[in-house]
CSV table of C-alpha atoms and ligand atoms in Angstrom, one decimal:
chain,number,residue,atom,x,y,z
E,214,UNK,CA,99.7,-175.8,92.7
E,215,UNK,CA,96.7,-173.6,92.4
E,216,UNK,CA,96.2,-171.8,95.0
E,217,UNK,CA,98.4,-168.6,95.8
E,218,UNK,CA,97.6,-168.5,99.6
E,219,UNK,CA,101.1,-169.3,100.7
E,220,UNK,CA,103.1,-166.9,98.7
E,221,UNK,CA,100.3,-164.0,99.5
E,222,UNK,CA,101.5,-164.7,102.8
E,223,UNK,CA,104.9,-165.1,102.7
E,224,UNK,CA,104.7,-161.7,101.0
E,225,UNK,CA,101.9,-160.2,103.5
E,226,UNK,CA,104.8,-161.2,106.7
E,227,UNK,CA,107.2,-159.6,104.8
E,228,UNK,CA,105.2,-156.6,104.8
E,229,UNK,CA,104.0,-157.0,108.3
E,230,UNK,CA,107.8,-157.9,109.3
E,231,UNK,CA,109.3,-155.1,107.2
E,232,UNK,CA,106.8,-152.3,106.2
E,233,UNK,CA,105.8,-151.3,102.7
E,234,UNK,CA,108.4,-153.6,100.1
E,235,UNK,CA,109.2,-151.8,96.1
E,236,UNK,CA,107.1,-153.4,93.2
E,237,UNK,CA,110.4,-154.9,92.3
E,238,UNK,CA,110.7,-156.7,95.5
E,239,UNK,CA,106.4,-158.1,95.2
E,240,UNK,CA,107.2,-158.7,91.5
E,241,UNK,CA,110.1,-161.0,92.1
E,242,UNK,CA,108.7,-163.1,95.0
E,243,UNK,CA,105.7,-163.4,92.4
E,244,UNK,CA,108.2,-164.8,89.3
E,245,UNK,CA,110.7,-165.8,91.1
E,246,UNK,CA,109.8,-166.9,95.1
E,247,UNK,CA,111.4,-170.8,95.2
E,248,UNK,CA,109.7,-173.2,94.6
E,249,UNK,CA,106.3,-171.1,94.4
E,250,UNK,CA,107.1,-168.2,92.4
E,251,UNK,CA,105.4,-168.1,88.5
E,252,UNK,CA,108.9,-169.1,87.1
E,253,UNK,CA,110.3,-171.0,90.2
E,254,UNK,CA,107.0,-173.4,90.7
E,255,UNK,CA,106.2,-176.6,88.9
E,256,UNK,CA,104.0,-176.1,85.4
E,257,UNK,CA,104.0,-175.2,81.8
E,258,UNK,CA,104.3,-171.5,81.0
E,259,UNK,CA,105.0,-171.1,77.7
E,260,UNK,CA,102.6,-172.3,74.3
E,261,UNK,CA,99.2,-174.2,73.8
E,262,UNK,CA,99.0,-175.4,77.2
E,263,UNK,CA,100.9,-172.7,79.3
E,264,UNK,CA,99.7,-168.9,79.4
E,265,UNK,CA,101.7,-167.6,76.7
E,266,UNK,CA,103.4,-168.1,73.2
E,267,UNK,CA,107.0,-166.8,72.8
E,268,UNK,CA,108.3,-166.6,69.1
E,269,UNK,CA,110.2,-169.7,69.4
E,270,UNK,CA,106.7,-171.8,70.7
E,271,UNK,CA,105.8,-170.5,66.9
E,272,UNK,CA,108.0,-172.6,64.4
E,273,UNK,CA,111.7,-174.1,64.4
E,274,UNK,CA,112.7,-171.2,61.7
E,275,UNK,CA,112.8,-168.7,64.4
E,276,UNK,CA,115.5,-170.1,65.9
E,277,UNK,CA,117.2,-171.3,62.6
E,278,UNK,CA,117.6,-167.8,61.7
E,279,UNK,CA,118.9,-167.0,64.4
E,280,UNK,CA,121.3,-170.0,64.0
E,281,UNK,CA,122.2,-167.8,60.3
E,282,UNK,CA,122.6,-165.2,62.1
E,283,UNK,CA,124.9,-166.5,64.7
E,284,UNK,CA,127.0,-168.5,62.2
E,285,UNK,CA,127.5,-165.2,60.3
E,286,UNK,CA,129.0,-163.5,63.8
E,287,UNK,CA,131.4,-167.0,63.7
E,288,UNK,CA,132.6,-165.9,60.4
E,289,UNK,CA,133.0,-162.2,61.0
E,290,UNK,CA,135.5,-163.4,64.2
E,291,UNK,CA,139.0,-163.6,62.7
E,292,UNK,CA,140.1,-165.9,65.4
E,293,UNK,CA,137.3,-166.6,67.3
E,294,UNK,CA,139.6,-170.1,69.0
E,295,UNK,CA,136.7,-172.0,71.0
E,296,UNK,CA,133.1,-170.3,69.8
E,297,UNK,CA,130.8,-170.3,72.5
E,298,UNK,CA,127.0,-169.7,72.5
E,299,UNK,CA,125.1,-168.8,76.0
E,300,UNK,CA,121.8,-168.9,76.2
E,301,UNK,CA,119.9,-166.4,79.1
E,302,UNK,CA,116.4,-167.3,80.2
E,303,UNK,CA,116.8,-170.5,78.3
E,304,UNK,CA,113.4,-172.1,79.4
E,305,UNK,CA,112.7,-175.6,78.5
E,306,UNK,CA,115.8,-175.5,76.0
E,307,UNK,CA,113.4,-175.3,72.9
E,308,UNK,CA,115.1,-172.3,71.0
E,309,UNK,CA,118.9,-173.9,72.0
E,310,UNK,CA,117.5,-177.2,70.0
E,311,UNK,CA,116.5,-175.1,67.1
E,312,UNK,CA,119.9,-173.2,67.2
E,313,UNK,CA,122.1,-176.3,67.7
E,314,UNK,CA,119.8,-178.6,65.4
E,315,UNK,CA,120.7,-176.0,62.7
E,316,UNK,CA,124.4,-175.9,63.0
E,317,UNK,CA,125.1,-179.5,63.3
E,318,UNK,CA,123.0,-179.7,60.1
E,319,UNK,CA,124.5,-177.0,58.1
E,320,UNK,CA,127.3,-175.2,59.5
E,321,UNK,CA,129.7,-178.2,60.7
E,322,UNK,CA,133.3,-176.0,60.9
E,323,UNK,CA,130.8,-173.6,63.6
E,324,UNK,CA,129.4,-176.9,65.5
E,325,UNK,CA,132.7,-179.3,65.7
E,326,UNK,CA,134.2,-176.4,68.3
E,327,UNK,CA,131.1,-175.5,69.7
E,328,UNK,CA,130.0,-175.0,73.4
E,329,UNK,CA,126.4,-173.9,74.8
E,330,UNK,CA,126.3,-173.1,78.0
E,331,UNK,CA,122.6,-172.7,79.1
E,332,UNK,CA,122.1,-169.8,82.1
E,333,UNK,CA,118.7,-169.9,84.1
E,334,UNK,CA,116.9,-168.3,87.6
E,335,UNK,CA,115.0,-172.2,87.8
E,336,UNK,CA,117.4,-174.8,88.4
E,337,UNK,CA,115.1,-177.7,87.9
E,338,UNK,CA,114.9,-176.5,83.9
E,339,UNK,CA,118.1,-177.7,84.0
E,340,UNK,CA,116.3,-181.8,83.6
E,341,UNK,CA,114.2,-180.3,80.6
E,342,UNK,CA,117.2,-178.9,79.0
E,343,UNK,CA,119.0,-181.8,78.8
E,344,UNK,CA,116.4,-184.1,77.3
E,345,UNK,CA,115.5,-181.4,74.8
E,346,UNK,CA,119.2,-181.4,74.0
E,347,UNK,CA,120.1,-184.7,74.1
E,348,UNK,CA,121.0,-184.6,70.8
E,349,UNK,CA,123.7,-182.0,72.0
E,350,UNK,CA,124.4,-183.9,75.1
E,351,UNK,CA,128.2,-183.2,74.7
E,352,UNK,CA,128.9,-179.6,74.2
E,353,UNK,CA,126.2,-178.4,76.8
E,354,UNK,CA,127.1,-176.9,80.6
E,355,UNK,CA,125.1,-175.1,82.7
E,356,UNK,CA,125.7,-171.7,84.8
E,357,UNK,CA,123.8,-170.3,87.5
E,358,UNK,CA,122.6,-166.8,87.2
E,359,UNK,CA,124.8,-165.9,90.4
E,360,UNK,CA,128.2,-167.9,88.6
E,361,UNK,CA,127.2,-166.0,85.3
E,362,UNK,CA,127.2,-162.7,86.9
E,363,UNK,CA,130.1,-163.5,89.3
E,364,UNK,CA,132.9,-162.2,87.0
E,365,UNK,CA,134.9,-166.2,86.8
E,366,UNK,CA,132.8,-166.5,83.4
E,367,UNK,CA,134.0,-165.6,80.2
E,368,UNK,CA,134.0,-166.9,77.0
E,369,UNK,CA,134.2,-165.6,73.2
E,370,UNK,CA,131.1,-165.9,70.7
E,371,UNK,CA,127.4,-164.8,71.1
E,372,UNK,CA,125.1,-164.8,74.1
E,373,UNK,CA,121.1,-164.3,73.0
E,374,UNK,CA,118.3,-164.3,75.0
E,375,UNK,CA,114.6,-164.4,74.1
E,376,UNK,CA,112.3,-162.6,76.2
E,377,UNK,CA,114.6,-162.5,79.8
E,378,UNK,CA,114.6,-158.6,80.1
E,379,UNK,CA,111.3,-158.6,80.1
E,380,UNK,CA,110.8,-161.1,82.9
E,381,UNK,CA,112.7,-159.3,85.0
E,382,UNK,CA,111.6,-157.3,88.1
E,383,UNK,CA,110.9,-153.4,87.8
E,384,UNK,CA,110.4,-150.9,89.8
E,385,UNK,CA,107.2,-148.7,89.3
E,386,UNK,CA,107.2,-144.8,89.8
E,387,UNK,CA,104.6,-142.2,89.1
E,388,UNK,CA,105.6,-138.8,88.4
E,389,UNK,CA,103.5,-136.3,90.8
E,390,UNK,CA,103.0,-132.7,91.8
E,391,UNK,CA,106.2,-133.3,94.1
E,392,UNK,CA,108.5,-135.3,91.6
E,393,UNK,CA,108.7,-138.5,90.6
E,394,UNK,CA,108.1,-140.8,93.9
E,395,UNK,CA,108.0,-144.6,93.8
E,396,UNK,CA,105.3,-147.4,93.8
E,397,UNK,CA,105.3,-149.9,97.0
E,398,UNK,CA,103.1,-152.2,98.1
E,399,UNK,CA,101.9,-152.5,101.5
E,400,UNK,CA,98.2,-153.8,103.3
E,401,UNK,CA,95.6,-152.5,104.2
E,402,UNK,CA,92.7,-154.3,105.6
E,403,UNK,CA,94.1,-157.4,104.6
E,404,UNK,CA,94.8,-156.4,101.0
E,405,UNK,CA,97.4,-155.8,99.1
E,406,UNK,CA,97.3,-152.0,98.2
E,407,UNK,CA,99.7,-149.4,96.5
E,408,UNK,CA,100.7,-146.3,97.8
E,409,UNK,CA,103.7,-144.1,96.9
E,410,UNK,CA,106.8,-142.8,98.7
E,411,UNK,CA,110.4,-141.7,98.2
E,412,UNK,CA,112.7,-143.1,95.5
E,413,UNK,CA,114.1,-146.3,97.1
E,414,UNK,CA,117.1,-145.7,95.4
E,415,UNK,CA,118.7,-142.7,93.8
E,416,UNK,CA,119.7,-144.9,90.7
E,417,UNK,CA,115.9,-144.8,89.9
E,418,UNK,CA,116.2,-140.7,89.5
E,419,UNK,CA,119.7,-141.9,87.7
E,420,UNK,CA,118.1,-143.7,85.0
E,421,UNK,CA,115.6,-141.1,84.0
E,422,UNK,CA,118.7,-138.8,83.6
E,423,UNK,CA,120.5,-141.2,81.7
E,424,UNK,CA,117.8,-141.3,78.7
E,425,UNK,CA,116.9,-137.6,79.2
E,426,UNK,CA,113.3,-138.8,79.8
E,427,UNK,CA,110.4,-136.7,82.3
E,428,UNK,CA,107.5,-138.2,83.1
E,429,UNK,CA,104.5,-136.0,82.3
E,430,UNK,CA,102.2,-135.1,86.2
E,431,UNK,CA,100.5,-138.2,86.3
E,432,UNK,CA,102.2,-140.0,84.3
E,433,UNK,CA,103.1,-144.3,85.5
E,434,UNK,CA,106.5,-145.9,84.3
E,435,UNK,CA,108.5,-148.9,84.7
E,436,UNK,CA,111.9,-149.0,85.5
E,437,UNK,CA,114.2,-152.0,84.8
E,438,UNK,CA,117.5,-151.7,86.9
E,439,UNK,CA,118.1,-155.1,86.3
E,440,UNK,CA,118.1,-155.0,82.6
E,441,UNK,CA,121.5,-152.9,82.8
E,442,UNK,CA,123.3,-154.8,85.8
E,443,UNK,CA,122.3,-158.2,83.6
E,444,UNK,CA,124.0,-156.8,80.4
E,445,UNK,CA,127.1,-155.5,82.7
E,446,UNK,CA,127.5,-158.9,83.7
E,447,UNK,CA,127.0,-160.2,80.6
E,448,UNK,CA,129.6,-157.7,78.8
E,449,UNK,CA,132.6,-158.6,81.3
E,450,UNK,CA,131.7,-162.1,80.5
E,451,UNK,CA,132.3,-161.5,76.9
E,452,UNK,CA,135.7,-161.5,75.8
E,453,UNK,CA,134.8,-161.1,72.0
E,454,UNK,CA,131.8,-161.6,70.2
E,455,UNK,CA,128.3,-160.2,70.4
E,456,UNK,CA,125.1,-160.1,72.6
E,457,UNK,CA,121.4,-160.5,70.8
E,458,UNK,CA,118.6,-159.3,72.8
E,459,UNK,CA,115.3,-160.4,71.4
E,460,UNK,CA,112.7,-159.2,73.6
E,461,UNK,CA,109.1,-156.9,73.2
E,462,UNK,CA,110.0,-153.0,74.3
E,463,UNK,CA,110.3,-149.6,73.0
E,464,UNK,CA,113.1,-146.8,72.6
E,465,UNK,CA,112.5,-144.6,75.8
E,466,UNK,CA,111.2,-141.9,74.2
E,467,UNK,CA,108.6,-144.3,72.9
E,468,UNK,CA,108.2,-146.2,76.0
E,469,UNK,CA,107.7,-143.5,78.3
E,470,UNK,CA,105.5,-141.2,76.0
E,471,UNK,CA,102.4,-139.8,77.3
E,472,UNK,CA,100.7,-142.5,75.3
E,473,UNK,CA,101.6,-145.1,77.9
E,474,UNK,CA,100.4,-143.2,80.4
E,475,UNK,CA,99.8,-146.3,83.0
E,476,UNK,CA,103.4,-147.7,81.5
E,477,UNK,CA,103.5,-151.5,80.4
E,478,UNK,CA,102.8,-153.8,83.2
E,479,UNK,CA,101.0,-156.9,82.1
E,480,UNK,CA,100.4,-160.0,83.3
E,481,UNK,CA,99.2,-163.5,81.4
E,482,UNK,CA,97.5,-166.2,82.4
E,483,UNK,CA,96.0,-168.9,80.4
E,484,UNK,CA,96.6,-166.4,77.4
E,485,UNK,CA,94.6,-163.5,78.9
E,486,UNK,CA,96.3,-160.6,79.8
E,487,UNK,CA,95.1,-159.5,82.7
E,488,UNK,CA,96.4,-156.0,84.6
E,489,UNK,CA,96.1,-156.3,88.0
E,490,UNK,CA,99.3,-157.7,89.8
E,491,UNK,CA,97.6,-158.4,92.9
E,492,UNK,CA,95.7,-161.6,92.1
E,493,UNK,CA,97.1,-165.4,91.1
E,494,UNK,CA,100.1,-164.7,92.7
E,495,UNK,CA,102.7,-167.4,91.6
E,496,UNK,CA,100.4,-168.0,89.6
E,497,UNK,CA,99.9,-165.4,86.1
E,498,UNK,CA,103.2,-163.9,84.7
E,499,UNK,CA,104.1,-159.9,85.3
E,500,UNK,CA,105.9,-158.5,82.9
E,501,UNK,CA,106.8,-154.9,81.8
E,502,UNK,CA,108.4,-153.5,78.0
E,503,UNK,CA,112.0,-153.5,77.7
E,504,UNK,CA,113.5,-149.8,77.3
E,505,UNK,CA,116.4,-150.7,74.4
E,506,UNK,CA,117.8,-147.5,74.9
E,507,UNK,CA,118.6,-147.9,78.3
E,508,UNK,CA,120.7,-151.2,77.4
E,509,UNK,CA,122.4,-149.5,74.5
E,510,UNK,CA,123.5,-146.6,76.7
E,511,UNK,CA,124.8,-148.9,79.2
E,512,UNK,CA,126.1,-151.1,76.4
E,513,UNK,CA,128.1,-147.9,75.3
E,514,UNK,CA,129.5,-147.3,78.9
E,515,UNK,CA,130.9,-150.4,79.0
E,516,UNK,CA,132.8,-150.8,75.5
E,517,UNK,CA,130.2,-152.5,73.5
E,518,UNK,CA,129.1,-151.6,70.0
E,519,UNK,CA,125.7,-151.2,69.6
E,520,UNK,CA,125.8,-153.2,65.9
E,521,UNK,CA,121.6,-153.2,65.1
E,522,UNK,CA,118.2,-152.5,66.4
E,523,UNK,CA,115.4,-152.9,64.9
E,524,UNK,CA,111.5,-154.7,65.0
E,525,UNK,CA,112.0,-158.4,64.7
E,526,UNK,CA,110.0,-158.8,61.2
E,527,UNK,CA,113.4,-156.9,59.9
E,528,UNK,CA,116.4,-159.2,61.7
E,529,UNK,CA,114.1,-161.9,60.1
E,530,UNK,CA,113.6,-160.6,56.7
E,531,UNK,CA,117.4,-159.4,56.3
E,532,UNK,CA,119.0,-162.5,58.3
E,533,UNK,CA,116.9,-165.3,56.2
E,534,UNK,CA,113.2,-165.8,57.1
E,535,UNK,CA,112.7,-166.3,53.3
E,536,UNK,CA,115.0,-168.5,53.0
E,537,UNK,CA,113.5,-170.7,55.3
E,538,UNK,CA,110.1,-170.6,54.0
E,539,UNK,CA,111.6,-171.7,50.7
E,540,UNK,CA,112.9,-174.4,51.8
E,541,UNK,CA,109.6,-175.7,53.6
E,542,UNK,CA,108.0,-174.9,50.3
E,543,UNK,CA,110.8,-177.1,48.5
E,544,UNK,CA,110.4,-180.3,51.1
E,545,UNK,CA,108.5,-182.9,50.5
E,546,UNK,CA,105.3,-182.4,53.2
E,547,UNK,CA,102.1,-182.2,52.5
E,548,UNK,CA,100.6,-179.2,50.8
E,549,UNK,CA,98.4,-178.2,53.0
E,550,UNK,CA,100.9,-178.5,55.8
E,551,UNK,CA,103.1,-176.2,54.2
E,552,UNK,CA,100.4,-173.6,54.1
E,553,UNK,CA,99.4,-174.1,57.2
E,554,UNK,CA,103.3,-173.2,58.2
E,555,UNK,CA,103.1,-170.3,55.6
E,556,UNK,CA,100.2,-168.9,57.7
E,557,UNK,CA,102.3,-169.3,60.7
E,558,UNK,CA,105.4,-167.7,60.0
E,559,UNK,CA,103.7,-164.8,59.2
E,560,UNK,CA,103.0,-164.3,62.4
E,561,UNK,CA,106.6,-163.8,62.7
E,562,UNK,CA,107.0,-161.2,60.6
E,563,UNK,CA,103.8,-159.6,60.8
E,564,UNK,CA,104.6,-155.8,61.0
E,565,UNK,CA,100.8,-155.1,62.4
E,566,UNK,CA,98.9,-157.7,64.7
E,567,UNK,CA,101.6,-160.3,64.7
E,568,UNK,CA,105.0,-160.5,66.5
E,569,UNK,CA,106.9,-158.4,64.1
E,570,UNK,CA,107.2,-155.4,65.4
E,571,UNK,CA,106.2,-155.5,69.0
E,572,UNK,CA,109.5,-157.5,69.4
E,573,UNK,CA,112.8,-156.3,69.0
E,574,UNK,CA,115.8,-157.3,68.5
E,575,UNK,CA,118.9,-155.6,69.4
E,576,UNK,CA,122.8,-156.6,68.5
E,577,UNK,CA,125.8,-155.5,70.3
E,578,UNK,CA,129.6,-156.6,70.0
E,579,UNK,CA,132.8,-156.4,71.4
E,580,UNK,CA,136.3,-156.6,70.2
E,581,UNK,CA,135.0,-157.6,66.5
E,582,UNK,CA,136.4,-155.4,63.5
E,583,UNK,CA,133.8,-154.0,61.4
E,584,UNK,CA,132.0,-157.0,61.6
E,585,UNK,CA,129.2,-157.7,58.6
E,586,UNK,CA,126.3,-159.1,59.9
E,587,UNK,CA,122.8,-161.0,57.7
E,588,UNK,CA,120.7,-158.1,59.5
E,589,UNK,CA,123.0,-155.3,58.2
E,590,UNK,CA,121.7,-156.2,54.6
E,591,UNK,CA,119.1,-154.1,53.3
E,592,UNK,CA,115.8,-155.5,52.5
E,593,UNK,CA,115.0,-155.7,49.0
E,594,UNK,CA,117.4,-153.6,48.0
P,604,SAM,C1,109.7,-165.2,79.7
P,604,SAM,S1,110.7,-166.6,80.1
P,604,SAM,C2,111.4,-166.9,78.5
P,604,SAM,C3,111.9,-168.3,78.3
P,604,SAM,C4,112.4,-168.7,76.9
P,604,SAM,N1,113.6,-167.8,76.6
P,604,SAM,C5,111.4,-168.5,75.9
P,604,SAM,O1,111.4,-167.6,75.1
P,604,SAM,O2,110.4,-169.3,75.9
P,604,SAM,C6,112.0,-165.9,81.0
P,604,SAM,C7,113.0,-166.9,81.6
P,604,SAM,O3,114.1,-166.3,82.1
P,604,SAM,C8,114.5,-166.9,83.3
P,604,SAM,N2,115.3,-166.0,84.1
P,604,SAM,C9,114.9,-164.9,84.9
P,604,SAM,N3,116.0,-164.3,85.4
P,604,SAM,C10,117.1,-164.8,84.9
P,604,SAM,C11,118.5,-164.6,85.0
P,604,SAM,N4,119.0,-163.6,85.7
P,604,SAM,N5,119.3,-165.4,84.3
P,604,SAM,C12,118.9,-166.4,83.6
P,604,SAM,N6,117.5,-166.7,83.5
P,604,SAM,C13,116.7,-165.9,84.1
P,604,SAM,C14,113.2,-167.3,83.9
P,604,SAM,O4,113.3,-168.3,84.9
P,604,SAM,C15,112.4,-167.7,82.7
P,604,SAM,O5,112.6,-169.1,82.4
């Protein structure tokens, strides 16, 4: 599909139908309408061909180390019984591959019990899955986003997800001579325009109050009220274990600073980020910065631990990056094809211009005793 003519109006008769509708509400129809929406419609999204590159489109030793990292949390379990991994957002199933690939290689106690369940909004990813993980084919099952969150689930282990906060749909507020007063999106003259109102809910004023955070006159924000309810969901799910949250985003204080005065919205298409919402719908991707201090407050209210946060270039260094590249370097390909991957992974670990530090990575845990993790070690030291 390239033409965006019958989600606009989908969207334009809810409008007509309803009146003005929150950016949350225009954002998911545009990810997440069926069968038409940027995630729910047919297409490559993510690497060469798609309209972005996610760290795991970069190498297979993204995903190894996190496969160090995870067997690590195994270890730290005293009794973990049956370890299960869940995977949030899992996409085509290309970071799941590295993971499992990784354990059956190295870490055979972890893989012999293992289960990975695979949790994602598009159910037809569920056919790309399994051929990526054929080799996995028997310790793989599949939840729906609604059975995740239903409270039947639960399971001991880790659940990681690379990149899901961000794709999900915010709210937009701008803070003005009257308060803070909400985003919407309504028509005018046949086109979609913005125009702002009351909060829609009072958990929007809520959230503000939560992270001790006010928006400066003027000032445009985000605000991710699905972030939290996700990691609620995903905290009574866990019985013991941890949650890693790999994702591009800010502490609040950082993300709603003066500096971002328009907030984070950005969309991508064909590897151009473009900022207006309003065209391609269906068709670019929307997304907005995570706020990690938001989750780790939540994560606090509801009996995690929040165990690390950091930029991603550190988890990497500290949980075995290195290691990784030393072992390419040891293997038997090619020399220039080992510096060609040399010149890739930095992009991993970049601090400035690369992925390293716009990512983050943040892990929490429950019901684990002083538990000793790679990314706990200090670098270099
Ligand atoms: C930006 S993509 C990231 C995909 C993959 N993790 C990667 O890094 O390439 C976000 C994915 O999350 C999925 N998603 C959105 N909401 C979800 C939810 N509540 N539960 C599970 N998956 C969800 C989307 O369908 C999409 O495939």
């Amino acid at each position: 599909m390239t033409d965006d003519t019958q989600l606009n109006n989908i969207i334009a008769a809810r409008i007509a139908e309803q009146g003005r509708i929150t950016f949350a509400d225009f954002m998911a129809a545009c990810l997440y309408e069926p069968g038409l929406g940027y995630y729910t419609s047919a297409g490559r999204k993510v690497g060469a061909e798609g309209d972005f590159y996610t760290s795991i489109t970069v190498h297979a030793a993204f995903g190894r180390v996190i496969a160090r990292e995870i067997a690590r949390m195994w270890r730290c379990m005293a009794n973990p019984g049956r370890f299960t991994l869940v995977e949030c957002g899992a996409g085509n199933g290309r970071l799941a591959c590295d993971i499992m690939d990784y354990l059956r290689e190295r870490e055979e106690g972890l893989y012999d019990g293992l289960t990975l369940v695979l949790v994602e909004r598009e159910p037809t990813l569920e056919e790309a899955q399994r051929t990526m993980l054929a080799n996995h084919a028997d310790r793989l099952s599949w939840l729906s986003p609604e059975e995740f969150a239903a409270g039947d689930f639960t399971f001991s282990g880790c659940l990681y997800s690379n990149e899901l906060i961000d794709a999900l749909p915010v709210h937009r507020v701008v803070m003005t001579t009257d308060g803070l007063r909400e985003i919407y999106v309504t028509i005018r003259e046949g086109a979609f325009v913005e125009e702002p109102g009351d909060l829609s809910t009072p958990e929007i004023a809520e959230y503000f109050r939560r992270i001790a955070v006010e928006l400066h006159p003027g000032q445009q924000a985000e605000v991710n009220l699905n972030g939290p309810k996700w990691l609620s969901a995903a905290a009574r799910a866990l019985s013991s274990g941890f949650i890693l949250t790999i994702d591009y985003g800010y502490p609040a204080q950082e993300m709603y600073s003066q500096k971002r005065n328009l907030g984070t919205l950005l969309c991508y298409h064909r590897h151009q980020i473009e900022e207006n919402p309003y065209l391609r719908l269906g068709l670019q991707d929307i997304t907005a910065h995570v706020d990690f201090t938001t989750l780790m407050k939540r994560g606090e209210e509801l009996g995690l631990v929040n165990l690390w946060f950091g930029e991603q270039y550190r988890f990497l260094l500290a949980a075995g990056i290195i290691e990784e590249i030393e072992e390419i370097e040891r293997s038997d390909i090619p020399d220039g094809e080992k510096l060609r991957l040399r010149l890739t992974l930095k992009k991993l670990i970049m601090p400035e211009g690369g992925m390293g530090d716009t990512f983050r990575i943040l892990v929490q845990s429950k019901g684990v005793d002083q538990p000793d993790l790679l990314c706990q070690r200090r670098i270099g030291g």
